Short mmCIF file of C-alpha atoms and ligand atoms in Angstrom, two decimals:
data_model
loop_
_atom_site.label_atom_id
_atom_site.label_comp_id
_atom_site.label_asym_id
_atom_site.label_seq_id
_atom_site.Cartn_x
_atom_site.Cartn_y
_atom_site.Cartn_z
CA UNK A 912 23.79 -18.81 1.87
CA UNK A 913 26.07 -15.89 1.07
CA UNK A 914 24.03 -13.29 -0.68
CA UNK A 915 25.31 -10.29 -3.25
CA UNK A 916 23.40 -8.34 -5.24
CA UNK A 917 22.73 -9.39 -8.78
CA UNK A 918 21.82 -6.61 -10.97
CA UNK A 919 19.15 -6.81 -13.95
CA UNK A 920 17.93 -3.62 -15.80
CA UNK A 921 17.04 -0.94 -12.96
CA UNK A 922 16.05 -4.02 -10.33
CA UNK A 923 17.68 -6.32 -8.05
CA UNK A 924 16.81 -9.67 -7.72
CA UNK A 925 18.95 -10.47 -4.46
CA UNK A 926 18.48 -8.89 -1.24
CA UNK A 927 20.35 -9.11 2.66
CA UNK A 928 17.69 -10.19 5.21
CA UNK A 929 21.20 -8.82 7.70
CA UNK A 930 21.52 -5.02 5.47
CA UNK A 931 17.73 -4.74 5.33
CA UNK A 932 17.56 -4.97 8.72
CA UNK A 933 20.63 -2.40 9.46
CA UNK A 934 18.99 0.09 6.90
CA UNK A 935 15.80 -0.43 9.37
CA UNK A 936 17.85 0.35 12.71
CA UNK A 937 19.61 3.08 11.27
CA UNK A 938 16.56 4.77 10.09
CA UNK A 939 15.04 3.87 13.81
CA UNK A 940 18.10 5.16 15.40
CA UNK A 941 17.72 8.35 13.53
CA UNK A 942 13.68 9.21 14.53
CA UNK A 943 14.93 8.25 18.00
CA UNK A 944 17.44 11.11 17.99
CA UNK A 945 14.85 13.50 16.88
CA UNK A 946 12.64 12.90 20.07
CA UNK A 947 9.30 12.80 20.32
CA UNK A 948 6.68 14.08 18.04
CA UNK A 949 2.86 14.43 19.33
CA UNK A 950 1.50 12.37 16.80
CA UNK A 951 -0.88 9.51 15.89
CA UNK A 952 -1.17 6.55 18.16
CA UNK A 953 -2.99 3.98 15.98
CA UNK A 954 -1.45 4.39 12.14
CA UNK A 955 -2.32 1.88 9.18
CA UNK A 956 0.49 2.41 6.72
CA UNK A 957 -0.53 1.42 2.88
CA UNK A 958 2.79 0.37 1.29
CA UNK A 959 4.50 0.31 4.69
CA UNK A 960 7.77 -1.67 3.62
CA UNK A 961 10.06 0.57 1.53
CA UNK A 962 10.86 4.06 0.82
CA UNK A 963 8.52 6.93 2.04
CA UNK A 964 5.81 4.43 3.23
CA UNK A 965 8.14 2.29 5.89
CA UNK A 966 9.85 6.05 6.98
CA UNK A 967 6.23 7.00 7.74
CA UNK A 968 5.52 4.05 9.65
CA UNK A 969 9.30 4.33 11.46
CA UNK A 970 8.30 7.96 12.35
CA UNK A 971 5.25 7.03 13.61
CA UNK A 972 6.53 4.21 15.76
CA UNK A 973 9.48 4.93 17.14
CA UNK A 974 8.63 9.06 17.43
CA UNK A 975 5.49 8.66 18.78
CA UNK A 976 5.18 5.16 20.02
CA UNK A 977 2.34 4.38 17.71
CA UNK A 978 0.77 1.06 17.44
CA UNK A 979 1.42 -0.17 13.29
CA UNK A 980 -0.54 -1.90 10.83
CA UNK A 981 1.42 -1.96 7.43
CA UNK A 982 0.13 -3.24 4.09
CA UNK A 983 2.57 -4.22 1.83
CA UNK A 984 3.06 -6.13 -1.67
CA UNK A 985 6.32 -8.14 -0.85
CA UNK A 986 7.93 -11.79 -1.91
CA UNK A 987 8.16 -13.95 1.04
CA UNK A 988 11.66 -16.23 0.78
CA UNK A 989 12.17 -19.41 -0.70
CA UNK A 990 14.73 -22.18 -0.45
CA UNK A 991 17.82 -20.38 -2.20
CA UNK A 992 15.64 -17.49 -3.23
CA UNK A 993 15.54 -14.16 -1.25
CA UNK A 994 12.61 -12.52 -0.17
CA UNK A 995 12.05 -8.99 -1.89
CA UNK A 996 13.99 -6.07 0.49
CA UNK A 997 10.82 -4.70 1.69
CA UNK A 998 9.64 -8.59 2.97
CA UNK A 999 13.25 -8.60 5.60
CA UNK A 1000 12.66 -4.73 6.07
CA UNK A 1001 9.19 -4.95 7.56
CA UNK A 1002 10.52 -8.28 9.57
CA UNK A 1003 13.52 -6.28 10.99
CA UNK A 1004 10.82 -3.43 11.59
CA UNK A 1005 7.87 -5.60 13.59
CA UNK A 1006 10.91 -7.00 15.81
CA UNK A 1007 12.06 -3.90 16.80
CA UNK A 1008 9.06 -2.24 17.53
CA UNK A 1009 8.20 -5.52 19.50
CA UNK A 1010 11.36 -5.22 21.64
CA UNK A 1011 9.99 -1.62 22.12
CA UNK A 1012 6.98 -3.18 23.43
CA UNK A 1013 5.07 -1.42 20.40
CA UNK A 1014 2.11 -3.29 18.80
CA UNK A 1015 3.06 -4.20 14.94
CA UNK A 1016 0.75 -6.46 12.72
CA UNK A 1017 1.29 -6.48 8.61
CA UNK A 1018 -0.53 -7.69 5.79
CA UNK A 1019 1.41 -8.86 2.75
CA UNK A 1020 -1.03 -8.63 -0.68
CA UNK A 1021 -2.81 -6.89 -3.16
CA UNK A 1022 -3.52 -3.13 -1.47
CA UNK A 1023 -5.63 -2.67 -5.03
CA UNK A 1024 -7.99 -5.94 -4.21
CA UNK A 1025 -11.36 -5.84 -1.97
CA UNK A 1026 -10.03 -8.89 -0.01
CA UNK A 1027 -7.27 -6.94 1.38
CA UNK A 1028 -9.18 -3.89 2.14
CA UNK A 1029 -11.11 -5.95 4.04
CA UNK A 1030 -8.57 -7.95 5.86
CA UNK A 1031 -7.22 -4.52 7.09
CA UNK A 1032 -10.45 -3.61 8.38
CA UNK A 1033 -10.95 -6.30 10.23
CA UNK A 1034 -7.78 -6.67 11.71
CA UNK A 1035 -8.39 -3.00 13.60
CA UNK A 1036 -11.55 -3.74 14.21
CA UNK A 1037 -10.00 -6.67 16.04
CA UNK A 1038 -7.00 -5.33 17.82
CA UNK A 1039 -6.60 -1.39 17.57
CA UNK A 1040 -10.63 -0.15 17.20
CA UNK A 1041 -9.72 2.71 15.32
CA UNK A 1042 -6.77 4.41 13.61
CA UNK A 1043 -6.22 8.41 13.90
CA UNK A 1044 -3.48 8.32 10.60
CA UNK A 1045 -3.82 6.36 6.81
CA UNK A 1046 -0.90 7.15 5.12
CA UNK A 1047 -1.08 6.11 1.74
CA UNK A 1048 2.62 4.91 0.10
CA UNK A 1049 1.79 2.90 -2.75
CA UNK A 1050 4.10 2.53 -5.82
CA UNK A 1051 2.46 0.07 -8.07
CA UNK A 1052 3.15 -0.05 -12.24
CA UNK A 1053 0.14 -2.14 -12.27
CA UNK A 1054 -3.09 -2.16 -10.80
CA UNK A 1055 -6.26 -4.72 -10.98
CA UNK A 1056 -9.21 -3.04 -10.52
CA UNK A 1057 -11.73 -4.39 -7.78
CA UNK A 1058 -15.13 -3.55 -10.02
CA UNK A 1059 -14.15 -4.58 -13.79
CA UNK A 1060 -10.99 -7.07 -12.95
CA UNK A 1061 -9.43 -4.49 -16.09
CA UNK A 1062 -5.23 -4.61 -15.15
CA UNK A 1063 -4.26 -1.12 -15.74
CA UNK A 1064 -0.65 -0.46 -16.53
CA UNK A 1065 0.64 2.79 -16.07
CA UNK A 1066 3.75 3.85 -18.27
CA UNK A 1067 6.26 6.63 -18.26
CA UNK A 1068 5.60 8.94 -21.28
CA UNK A 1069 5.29 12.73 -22.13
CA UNK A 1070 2.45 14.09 -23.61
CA UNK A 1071 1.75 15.45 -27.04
CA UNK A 1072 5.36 15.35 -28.15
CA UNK A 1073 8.05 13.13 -28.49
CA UNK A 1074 10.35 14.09 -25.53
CA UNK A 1075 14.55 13.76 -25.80
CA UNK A 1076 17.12 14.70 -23.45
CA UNK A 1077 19.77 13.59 -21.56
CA UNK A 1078 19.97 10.06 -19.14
CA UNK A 1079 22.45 8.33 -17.38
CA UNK A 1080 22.64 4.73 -16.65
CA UNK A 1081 23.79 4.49 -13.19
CA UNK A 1082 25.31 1.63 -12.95
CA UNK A 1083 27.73 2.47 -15.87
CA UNK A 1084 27.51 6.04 -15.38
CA UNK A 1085 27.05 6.48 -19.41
CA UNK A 1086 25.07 9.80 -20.09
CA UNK A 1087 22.97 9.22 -23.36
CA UNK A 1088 20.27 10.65 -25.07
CA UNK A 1089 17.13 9.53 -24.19
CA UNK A 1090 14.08 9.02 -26.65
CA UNK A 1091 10.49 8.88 -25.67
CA UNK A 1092 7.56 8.91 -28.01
CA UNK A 1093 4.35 10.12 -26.45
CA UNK A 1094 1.55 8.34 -25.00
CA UNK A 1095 -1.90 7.88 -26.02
CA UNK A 1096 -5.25 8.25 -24.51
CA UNK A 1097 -5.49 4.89 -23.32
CA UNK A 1098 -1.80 5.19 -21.35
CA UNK A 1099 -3.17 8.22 -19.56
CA UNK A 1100 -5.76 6.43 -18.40
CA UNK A 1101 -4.41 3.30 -17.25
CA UNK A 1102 -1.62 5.38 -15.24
CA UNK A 1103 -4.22 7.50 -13.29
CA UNK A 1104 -6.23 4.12 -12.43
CA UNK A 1105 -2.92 2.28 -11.19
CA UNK A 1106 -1.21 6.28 -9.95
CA UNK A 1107 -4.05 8.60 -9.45
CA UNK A 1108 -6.68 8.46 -5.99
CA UNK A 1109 -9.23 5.99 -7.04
CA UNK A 1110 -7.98 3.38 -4.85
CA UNK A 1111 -7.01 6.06 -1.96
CA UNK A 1112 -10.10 7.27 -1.87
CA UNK A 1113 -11.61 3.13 -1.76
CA UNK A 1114 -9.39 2.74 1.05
CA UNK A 1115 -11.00 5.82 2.96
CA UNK A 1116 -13.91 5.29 1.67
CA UNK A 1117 -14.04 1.53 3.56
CA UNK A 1118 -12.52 2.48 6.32
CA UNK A 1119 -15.06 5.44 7.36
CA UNK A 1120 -18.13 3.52 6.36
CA UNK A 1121 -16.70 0.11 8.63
CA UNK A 1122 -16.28 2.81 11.19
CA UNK A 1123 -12.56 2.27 11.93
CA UNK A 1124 -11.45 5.65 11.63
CA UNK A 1125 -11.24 7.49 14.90
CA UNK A 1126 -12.47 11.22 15.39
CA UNK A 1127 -10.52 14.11 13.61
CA UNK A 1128 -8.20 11.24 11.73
CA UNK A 1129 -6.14 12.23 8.84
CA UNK A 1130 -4.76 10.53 5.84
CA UNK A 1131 -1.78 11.42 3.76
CA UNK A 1132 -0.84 10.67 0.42
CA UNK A 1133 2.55 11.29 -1.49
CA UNK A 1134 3.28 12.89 -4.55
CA UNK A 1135 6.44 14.77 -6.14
CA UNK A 1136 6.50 18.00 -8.69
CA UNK A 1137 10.44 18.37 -9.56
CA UNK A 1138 12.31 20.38 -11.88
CA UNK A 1139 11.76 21.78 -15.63
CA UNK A 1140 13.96 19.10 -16.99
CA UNK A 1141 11.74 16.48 -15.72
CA UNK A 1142 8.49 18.16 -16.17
CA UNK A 1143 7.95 16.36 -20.11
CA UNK A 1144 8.35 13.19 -18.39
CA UNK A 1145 7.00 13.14 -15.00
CA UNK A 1146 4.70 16.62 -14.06
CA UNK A 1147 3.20 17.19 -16.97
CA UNK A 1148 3.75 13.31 -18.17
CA UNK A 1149 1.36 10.53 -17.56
CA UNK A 1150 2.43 10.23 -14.03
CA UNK A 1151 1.77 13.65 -13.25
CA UNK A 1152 -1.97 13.47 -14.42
CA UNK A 1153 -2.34 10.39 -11.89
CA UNK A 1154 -0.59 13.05 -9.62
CA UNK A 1155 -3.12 15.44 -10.42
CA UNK A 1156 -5.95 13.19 -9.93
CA UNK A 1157 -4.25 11.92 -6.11
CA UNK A 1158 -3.95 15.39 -5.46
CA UNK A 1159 -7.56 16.79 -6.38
CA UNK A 1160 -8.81 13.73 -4.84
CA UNK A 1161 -7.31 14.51 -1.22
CA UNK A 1162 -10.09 17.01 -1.50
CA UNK A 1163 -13.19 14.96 -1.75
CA UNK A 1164 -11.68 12.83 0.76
CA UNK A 1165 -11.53 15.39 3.16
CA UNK A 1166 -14.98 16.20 2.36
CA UNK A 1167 -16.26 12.85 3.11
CA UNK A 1168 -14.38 12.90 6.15
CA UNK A 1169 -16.06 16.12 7.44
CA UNK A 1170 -18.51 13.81 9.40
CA UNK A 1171 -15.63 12.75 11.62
CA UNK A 1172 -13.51 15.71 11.53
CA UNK A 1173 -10.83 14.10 9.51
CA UNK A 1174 -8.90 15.98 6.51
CA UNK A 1175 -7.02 14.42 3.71
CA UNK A 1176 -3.40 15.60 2.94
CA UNK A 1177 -1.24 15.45 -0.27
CA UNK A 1178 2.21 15.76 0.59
CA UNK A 1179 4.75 16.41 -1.95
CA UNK A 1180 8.40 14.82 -1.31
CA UNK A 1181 11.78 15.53 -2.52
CA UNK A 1182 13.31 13.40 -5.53
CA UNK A 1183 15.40 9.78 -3.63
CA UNK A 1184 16.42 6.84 -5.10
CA UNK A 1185 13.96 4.43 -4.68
CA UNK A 1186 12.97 0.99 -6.43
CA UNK A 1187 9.85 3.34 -8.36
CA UNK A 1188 12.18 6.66 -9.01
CA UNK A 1189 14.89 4.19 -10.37
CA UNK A 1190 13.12 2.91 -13.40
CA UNK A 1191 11.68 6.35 -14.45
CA UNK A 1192 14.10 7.74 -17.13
CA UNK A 1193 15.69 11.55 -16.92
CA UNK A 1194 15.33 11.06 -13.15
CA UNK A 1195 18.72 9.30 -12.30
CA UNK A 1196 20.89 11.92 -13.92
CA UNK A 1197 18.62 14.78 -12.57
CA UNK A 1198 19.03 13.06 -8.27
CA UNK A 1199 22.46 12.73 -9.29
CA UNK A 1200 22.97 16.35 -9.88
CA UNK A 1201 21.01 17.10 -6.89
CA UNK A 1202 22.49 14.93 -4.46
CA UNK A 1203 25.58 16.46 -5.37
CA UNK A 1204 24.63 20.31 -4.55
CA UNK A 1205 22.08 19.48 -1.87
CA UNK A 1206 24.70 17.43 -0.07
CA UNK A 1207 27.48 20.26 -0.35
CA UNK A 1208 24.38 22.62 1.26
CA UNK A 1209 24.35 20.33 4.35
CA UNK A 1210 20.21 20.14 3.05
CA UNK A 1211 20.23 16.63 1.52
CA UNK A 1212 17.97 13.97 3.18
CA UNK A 1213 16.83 10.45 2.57
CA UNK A 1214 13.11 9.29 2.85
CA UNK A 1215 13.78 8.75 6.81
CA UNK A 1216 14.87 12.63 6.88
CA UNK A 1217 12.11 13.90 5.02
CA UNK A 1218 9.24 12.22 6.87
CA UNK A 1219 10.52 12.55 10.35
CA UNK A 1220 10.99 16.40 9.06
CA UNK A 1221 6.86 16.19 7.28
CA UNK A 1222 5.29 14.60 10.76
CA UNK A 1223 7.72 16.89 13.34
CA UNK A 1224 7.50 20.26 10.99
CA UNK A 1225 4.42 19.95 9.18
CA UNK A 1226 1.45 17.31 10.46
CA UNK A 1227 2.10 17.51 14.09
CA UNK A 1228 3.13 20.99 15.44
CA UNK A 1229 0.68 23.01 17.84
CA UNK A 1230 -0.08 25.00 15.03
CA UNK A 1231 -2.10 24.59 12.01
CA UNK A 1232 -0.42 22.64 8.88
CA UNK A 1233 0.98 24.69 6.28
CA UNK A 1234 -0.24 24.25 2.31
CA UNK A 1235 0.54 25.43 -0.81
CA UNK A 1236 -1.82 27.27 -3.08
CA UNK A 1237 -3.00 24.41 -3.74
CA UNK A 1238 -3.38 23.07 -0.79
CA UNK A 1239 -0.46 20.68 -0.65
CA UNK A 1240 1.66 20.08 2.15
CA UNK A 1241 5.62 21.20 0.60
CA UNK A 1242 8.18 18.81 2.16
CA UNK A 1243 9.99 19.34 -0.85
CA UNK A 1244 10.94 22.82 -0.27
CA UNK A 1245 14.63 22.31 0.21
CA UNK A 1246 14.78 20.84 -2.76
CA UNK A 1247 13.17 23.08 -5.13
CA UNK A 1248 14.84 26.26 -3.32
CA UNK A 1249 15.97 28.19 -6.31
CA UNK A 1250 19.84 28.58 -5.93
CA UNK A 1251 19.63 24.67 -6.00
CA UNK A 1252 17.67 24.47 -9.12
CA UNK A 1253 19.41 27.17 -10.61
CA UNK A 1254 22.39 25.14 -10.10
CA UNK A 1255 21.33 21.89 -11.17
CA UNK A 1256 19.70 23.57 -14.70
CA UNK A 1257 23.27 24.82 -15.05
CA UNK A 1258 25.22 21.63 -14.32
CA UNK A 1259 22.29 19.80 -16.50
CA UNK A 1260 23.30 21.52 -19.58
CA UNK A 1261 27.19 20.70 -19.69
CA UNK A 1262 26.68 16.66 -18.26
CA UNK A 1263 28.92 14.30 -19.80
CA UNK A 1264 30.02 10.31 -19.27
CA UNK A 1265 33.18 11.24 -18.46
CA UNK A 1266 32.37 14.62 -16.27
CA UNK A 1267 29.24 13.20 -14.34
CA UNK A 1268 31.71 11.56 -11.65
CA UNK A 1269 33.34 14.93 -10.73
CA UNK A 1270 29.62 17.23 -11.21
CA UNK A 1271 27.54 15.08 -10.03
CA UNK A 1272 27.11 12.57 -6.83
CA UNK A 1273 26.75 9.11 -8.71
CA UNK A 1274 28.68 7.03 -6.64
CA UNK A 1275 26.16 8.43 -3.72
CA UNK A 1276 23.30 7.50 -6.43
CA UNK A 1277 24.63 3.83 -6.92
CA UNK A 1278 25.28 3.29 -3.46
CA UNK A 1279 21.52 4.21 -2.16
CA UNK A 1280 20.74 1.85 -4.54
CA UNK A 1281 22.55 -0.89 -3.41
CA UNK A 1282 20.99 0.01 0.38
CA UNK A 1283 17.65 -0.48 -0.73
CA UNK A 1284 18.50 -4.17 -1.36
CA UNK A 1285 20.25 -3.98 2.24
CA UNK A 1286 23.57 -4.02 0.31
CA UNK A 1287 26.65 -1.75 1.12
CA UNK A 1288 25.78 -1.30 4.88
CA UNK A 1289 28.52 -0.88 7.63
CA UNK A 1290 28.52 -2.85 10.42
CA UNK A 1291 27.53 -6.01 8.16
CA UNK A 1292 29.52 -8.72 7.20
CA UNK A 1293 28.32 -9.66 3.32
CA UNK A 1294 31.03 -12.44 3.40
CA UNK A 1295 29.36 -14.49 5.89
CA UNK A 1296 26.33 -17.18 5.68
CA UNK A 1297 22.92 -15.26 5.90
CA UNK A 1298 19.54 -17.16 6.29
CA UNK A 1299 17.24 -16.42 3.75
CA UNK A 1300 14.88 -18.00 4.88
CA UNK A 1301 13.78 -15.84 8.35
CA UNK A 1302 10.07 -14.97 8.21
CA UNK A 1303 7.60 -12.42 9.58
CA UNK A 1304 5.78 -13.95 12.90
CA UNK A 1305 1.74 -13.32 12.18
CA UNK A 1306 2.20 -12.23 8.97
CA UNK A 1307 -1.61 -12.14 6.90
P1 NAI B 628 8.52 2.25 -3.07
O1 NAI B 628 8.60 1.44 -4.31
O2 NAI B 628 9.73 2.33 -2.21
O3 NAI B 628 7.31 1.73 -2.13
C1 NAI B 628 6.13 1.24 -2.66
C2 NAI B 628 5.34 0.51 -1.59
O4 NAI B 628 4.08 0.10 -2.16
C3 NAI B 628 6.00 -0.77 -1.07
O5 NAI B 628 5.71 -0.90 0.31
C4 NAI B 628 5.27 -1.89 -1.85
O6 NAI B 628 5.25 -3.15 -1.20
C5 NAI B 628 3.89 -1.29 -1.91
N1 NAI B 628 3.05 -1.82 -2.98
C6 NAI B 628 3.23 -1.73 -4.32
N2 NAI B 628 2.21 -2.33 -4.96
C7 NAI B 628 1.37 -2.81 -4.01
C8 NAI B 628 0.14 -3.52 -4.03
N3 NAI B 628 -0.46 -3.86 -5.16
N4 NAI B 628 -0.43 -3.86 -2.84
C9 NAI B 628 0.17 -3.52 -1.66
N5 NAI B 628 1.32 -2.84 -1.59
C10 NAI B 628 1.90 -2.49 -2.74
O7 NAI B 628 8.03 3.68 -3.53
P2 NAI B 628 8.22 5.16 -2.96
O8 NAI B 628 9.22 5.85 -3.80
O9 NAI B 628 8.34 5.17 -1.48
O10 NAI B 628 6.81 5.78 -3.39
C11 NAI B 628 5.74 5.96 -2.50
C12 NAI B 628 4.97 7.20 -2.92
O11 NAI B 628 5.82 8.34 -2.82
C13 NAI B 628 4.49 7.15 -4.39
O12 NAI B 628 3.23 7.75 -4.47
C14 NAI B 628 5.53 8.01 -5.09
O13 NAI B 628 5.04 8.58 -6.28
C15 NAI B 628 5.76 9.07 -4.03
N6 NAI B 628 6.99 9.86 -4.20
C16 NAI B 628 8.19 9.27 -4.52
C17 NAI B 628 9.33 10.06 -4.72
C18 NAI B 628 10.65 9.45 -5.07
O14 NAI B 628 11.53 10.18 -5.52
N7 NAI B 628 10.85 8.18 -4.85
C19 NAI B 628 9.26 11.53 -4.59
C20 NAI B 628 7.99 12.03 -4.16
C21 NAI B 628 6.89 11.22 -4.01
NA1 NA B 629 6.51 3.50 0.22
#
């Protein structure tokens, strides 16, 4: 069929088997130009199909010709139905690394469940042994949990007071005020069960005691500080004490994987338009601004940029890997460099509907947007008959 996108809210429900696969060779064709890194040969990816999780398991692939097992939550296709981007992304990804002559198995369900965690484990016990990398890439609003059965939904609120600022819808590019009435005990909860290291530290947890994790292996998990304008509703919001909690639990991970050698890594990542930064209000308006100024530095990246830049810069040098004081891994330093922030506070401030085009970079905002859906790519032709219904060879 011929496939455009069709917008609803912050989603969209189409998606181009043909421009998910593109967005996959041009992210390939970028780690390729990079050269090598000296990294992991044997890397399970946890939310391996979009955004920072199918970067890390590009960079590990096709920059260090690691064999990949990704774990994804994903909509297969059905007659006149698309499958969900990151379903044709990890398709376009497994043939590629194929052709490569690169070993590539995924498993499409709940990363949250038992059943999964134990699919996973036996699938390297079966045809890798061991893995030397986890890296952990899940972006969930809900989570099941595999001891009560309690779904946990996480929401998007401030703290203690009712937080207002500016917004912008981007597909209109209307900058509003935004209104968000604080959360309560219960919502801070249920977003560190579904956001926070419980379930990262399951997955380690499984693998080391099934004795699929290979000596010295590391795991990596992502997580994002930002700006003052966004701290009310992400850092110091609900999602930031799940952020908190994935970040103090990287250290009891490591300390359970002192028996093998292994650490445990947070690493925090720039601000990019993905399907989870989309829906979180403030945030639009804020990568909008920064896009703009970043870009004009010749310092912007995309998700491929920043993890080929965390595994060549940071993980796998000859030298030890830098932290912060608090023992994070910063791959977000470009961004928070302080003549960009300074900027962005300033352009913040005077924002309007009708200057936002000229300050800010939202036709760069809409059209990442569109690419996640594999719409808006060169080199495709959107006007011709696409088969929706290609599927992953293997798939679990
Ligand atoms: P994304 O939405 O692009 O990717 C989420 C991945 O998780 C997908 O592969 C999806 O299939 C998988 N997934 C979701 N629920 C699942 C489930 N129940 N079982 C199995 N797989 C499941 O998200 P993105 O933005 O790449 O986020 C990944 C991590 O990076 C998150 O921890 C996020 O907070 C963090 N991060 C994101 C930033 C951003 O601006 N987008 C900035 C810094 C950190
Ligand atoms: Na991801």
């Amino acid at each position: 069929m011929i496939i455009e996108p069709r917008m609803r809210g912050f989603i969209c429900l189409t998606s181009h088997p043909k421009g998910c696969e593109k967005n996959v060779l041009n992210q390939i064709d970028y780690v390729k130009s990079k050269g090598k890194i000296a990294g992991a040969k044997k890397v399970l990816v946890i939310g391996a199909s979009t955004g920072f999780g199918l970067a890390s398991r590009i960079t590990s692939a096709f920059g260090s010709d690691a064999a990949t097992i990704g774990v994804f939550f994903e909509k297969a296709p059905a007659e006149g139905k698309t499958a969900s981007p990151g379903y044709y992304n990890s398709l376009a990804f497994e043939a590629a690394a194929k052709d490569a002559g690169l070993y590539a198995k995924s498993i499409n369900g709940d990363a949250f469940s038992n059943e999964v965690k134990a699919q996973t484990i036996d699938l390297i016990k079966a045809d890798l042994g061991q893995v030397d990398l986890v890296i952990y890439s899940l972006a969930s609003p809900v989570r099941q949990h595999p001891v009560t059965g309690v779904l946990h939904r996480s929401v998007l609120k401030p703290i203690g007071d009712t937080f207002s600022d500016k917004t912008v819808d981007f597909h209109t590019g209307n900058v509003s005020e935004v209104t968000i009435t604080p959360c309560n005990d219960e919502d801070i909860a249920n977003t560190v069960a579904v956001m926070g290291g419980e379930d990262w530290q399951m997955w380690m947890d499984a693998l080391l005691s099934a004795g699929v994790l290979a000596e010295g292996a590391m795991t990596v998990a992502y997580s994002y500080i930002g700006p003052k304008v966004t701290e009310p509703v992400y850092r110091k919001g609900t999602i930031g004490m799940a952020k908190d909690h994935l970040e103090s639990t990287a250290f009891k991970i490591t300390e359970d994987l002192a028996k093998i050698g292994g650490k445990a890594f947070v690493s925090v990542n720039k601000a990019l338009v993905t399907q989870a930064s989309s829906a979180i209000p403030v945030i639009p308006l804020y990568i909008s601004l920064l896009y703009k100024i970043m870009k004009a530095k010749g310092t912007h990246e995309g998700c491929i940029e920043q993890i080929q830049r965390l595994f060549s810069a940071r993980l796998y040098t000859n030298g030890s890997i830098p932290v912060d004081e608090k023992g994070r891994i910063r791959i977000d330093d470009w961004e928070m460099d302080e003549a960009v922030q300074k900027e962005v506070a300033e352009l913040w401030k005077g924002a309007t509907t009708e200057n936002l085009p000229s300050i800010g970079d939202l036709n760069g905002y809409k059209s990442d947007f569109l690419n996640l859906f594999g719409f808006g790519f060169d080199g495709v032709d959107y006007a011709a008959e696409a088969n929706e219904m290609v599927e992953i060879p293997g798939l679990i």
